[in-house]
């Protein structure tokens, strides 16, 4: 998928109109994320502002983990299994486990995970209809949610944490 910044929220060939618009927003959000980490080193990816903050690398892997979890939720209507929790749990939850486990990787490691997960999302989106976006079922705290909200949340989570990345990058001491 081309991540060139595009300021049109419009149709994308091969996708329904509403899914295209959602993807247009997701593409722009991802473009700005990639721009915010351009040229960053492994040491910078591992840097934490203090003992309770997450590293930039952990936040990048968190984006992939959240999207993966929402693929399971919306495409398969299930939660992560034990093996998937072992793979994605630290990145999904962040905190102490992420500080301990997510380090020592170069930027390509994180970008490859982001790309692989996003490619799967877009592959499945080709099979979905606009009506699918509107499908509702109990979600957080037993409240109704639809697939559109869930995928908005994937994007919203990335945008929120990207702000943290930008803030942290300005504070890296080297």
Tab-separated table of C-alpha atoms in Angstrom:
chain	number	residue	atom	x	y	z
A	1	UNK	CA	0.000	0.000	0.000
A	2	UNK	CA	1.349	3.433	-0.929
A	3	UNK	CA	1.905	5.536	2.184
A	4	UNK	CA	2.610	8.746	0.308
A	5	UNK	CA	0.791	11.474	2.205
A	6	UNK	CA	-2.543	12.067	0.588
A	7	UNK	CA	-4.948	14.678	1.779
A	8	UNK	CA	-7.959	13.130	0.083
A	9	UNK	CA	-10.252	10.836	1.994
A	10	UNK	CA	-11.699	9.071	-0.987
A	11	UNK	CA	-12.326	5.785	-2.757
A	12	UNK	CA	-9.500	3.279	-3.091
A	13	UNK	CA	-9.828	0.794	-5.977
A	14	UNK	CA	-10.783	-2.677	-4.780
A	15	UNK	CA	-12.461	-1.504	-1.573
A	16	UNK	CA	-15.960	-0.336	-0.697
A	17	UNK	CA	-16.503	3.427	-0.219
A	18	UNK	CA	-16.576	3.498	3.599
A	19	UNK	CA	-13.699	1.046	3.975
A	20	UNK	CA	-11.757	3.193	1.481
A	21	UNK	CA	-12.307	6.258	3.610
A	22	UNK	CA	-11.246	4.465	6.764
A	23	UNK	CA	-8.134	3.231	4.955
A	24	UNK	CA	-7.381	6.742	3.684
A	25	UNK	CA	-7.285	7.952	7.281
A	26	UNK	CA	-5.265	4.936	8.425
A	27	UNK	CA	-2.767	5.527	5.601
A	28	UNK	CA	-2.238	9.146	6.560
A	29	UNK	CA	-1.865	8.279	10.250
A	30	UNK	CA	0.711	5.609	9.382
A	31	UNK	CA	2.582	7.968	7.063
A	32	UNK	CA	2.988	10.478	9.871
A	33	UNK	CA	4.090	7.711	12.251
A	34	UNK	CA	6.750	6.540	9.812
A	35	UNK	CA	7.916	10.112	9.313
A	36	UNK	CA	8.235	10.565	13.092
A	37	UNK	CA	10.726	7.674	13.405
A	38	UNK	CA	12.682	8.175	10.189
A	39	UNK	CA	16.407	7.565	10.706
A	40	UNK	CA	16.122	6.596	14.360
A	41	UNK	CA	18.824	4.286	15.741
A	42	UNK	CA	18.447	1.138	17.842
A	43	UNK	CA	19.725	3.012	20.886
A	44	UNK	CA	17.152	5.748	20.336
A	45	UNK	CA	14.394	3.154	19.846
A	46	UNK	CA	15.345	1.632	23.223
A	47	UNK	CA	15.594	4.940	25.122
A	48	UNK	CA	13.122	5.577	27.945
A	49	UNK	CA	12.588	9.003	29.462
A	50	UNK	CA	12.283	7.463	32.942
A	51	UNK	CA	11.805	4.108	34.651
A	52	UNK	CA	8.040	4.075	34.025
A	53	UNK	CA	7.927	5.181	30.385
A	54	UNK	CA	7.796	2.970	27.339
A	55	UNK	CA	10.453	3.138	24.663
A	56	UNK	CA	9.762	4.294	21.133
A	57	UNK	CA	10.396	0.731	19.961
A	58	UNK	CA	7.832	-0.622	22.412
A	59	UNK	CA	5.267	1.907	21.197
A	60	UNK	CA	5.882	0.941	17.552
A	61	UNK	CA	5.421	-2.730	18.377
A	62	UNK	CA	2.328	-1.755	20.384
A	63	UNK	CA	0.781	-0.348	17.178
A	64	UNK	CA	1.272	-3.707	15.462
A	65	UNK	CA	-0.021	-5.624	18.499
A	66	UNK	CA	-3.172	-3.516	18.788
A	67	UNK	CA	-3.913	-3.920	15.093
A	68	UNK	CA	-3.318	-7.674	15.331
A	69	UNK	CA	-5.669	-7.941	18.328
A	70	UNK	CA	-8.357	-6.019	16.445
A	71	UNK	CA	-7.904	-8.246	13.417
A	72	UNK	CA	-8.780	-11.168	15.683
A	73	UNK	CA	-11.655	-9.286	17.312
A	74	UNK	CA	-13.259	-8.042	14.108
A	75	UNK	CA	-12.318	-10.681	11.537
A	76	UNK	CA	-12.566	-13.792	13.730
A	77	UNK	CA	-14.566	-12.551	16.759
A	78	UNK	CA	-12.095	-13.969	19.214
A	79	UNK	CA	-9.404	-12.891	21.639
A	80	UNK	CA	-5.728	-13.760	21.562
A	81	UNK	CA	-4.916	-17.361	22.432
A	82	UNK	CA	-2.059	-18.359	24.772
A	83	UNK	CA	0.536	-18.521	22.000
A	84	UNK	CA	-0.525	-15.121	20.643
A	85	UNK	CA	-0.365	-13.647	24.137
A	86	UNK	CA	3.219	-14.909	24.462
A	87	UNK	CA	4.056	-13.236	21.134
A	88	UNK	CA	2.129	-9.968	21.525
A	89	UNK	CA	1.297	-9.610	25.229
A	90	UNK	CA	4.162	-7.329	26.282
A	91	UNK	CA	3.647	-5.048	23.288
A	92	UNK	CA	-0.105	-4.990	23.778
A	93	UNK	CA	-0.007	-4.197	27.504
A	94	UNK	CA	3.235	-2.149	27.572
A	95	UNK	CA	4.649	-1.395	31.049
A	96	UNK	CA	7.239	-3.522	32.862
A	97	UNK	CA	7.071	-6.501	30.490
A	98	UNK	CA	7.597	-4.264	27.468
A	99	UNK	CA	10.519	-2.459	29.127
A	100	UNK	CA	12.124	-5.823	29.830
A	101	UNK	CA	11.378	-7.651	26.570
A	102	UNK	CA	11.219	-5.067	23.777
A	103	UNK	CA	14.713	-3.788	23.103
A	104	UNK	CA	17.742	-4.340	20.931
A	105	UNK	CA	15.895	-4.207	17.611
A	106	UNK	CA	16.626	-1.889	14.714
A	107	UNK	CA	13.998	0.234	13.009
A	108	UNK	CA	13.450	-2.292	10.209
A	109	UNK	CA	12.345	-4.875	12.784
A	110	UNK	CA	9.472	-2.630	13.870
A	111	UNK	CA	8.633	-1.390	10.374
A	112	UNK	CA	8.430	-4.963	9.086
A	113	UNK	CA	5.962	-5.903	11.830
A	114	UNK	CA	3.865	-2.806	11.136
A	115	UNK	CA	3.829	-3.523	7.411
A	116	UNK	CA	3.070	-7.233	7.759
A	117	UNK	CA	0.127	-6.622	10.077
A	118	UNK	CA	-1.238	-3.748	7.980
A	119	UNK	CA	-0.970	-5.805	4.774
A	120	UNK	CA	-3.123	-8.502	6.410
A	121	UNK	CA	-5.683	-5.877	7.475
A	122	UNK	CA	-5.961	-4.529	3.948
A	123	UNK	CA	-6.123	-8.005	2.449
A	124	UNK	CA	-9.135	-8.856	4.611
A	125	UNK	CA	-10.698	-5.400	4.125
A	126	UNK	CA	-11.005	-6.284	0.411
A	127	UNK	CA	-13.485	-8.995	1.410
A	128	UNK	CA	-15.595	-6.773	3.667
A	129	UNK	CA	-18.587	-4.582	2.873
A	130	UNK	CA	-19.646	-1.213	4.188
A	131	UNK	CA	-22.430	-3.051	6.000
A	132	UNK	CA	-19.761	-5.066	7.832
A	133	UNK	CA	-18.442	-1.806	9.292
A	134	UNK	CA	-21.862	-1.212	10.837
A	135	UNK	CA	-22.178	-4.663	12.465
A	136	UNK	CA	-22.625	-4.269	16.223
A	137	UNK	CA	-21.975	-6.505	19.185
A	138	UNK	CA	-21.085	-6.085	22.881
A	139	UNK	CA	-17.621	-4.680	23.347
A	140	UNK	CA	-16.088	-2.633	26.176
A	141	UNK	CA	-18.001	-2.892	29.437
A	142	UNK	CA	-20.868	-4.639	27.616
A	143	UNK	CA	-21.615	-1.580	25.488
A	144	UNK	CA	-22.448	-2.005	21.826
A	145	UNK	CA	-19.748	-1.157	19.320
A	146	UNK	CA	-19.428	-1.623	15.597
A	147	UNK	CA	-16.469	-2.593	13.454
A	148	UNK	CA	-16.137	1.008	12.311
A	149	UNK	CA	-15.554	2.152	15.904
A	150	UNK	CA	-13.101	-0.671	16.534
A	151	UNK	CA	-10.976	0.262	13.520
A	152	UNK	CA	-11.247	3.942	14.414
A	153	UNK	CA	-9.821	2.965	17.810
A	154	UNK	CA	-6.852	1.202	16.167
A	155	UNK	CA	-6.049	4.433	14.340
A	156	UNK	CA	-6.793	6.640	17.361
A	157	UNK	CA	-4.451	4.568	19.549
A	158	UNK	CA	-1.634	4.975	17.031
A	159	UNK	CA	-2.182	8.723	16.755
A	160	UNK	CA	-2.185	9.082	20.548
A	161	UNK	CA	1.045	7.143	21.032
A	162	UNK	CA	2.678	8.805	18.019
A	163	UNK	CA	2.394	12.025	20.006
A	164	UNK	CA	4.364	10.336	22.771
A	165	UNK	CA	6.993	9.245	20.240
A	166	UNK	CA	7.429	12.799	18.970
A	167	UNK	CA	7.675	14.110	22.524
A	168	UNK	CA	10.224	11.440	23.497
A	169	UNK	CA	12.332	11.874	20.386
A	170	UNK	CA	12.877	15.526	21.284
A	171	UNK	CA	14.152	14.459	24.711
A	172	UNK	CA	16.678	11.824	23.654
A	173	UNK	CA	19.931	13.178	25.090
A	174	UNK	CA	22.149	12.372	22.108
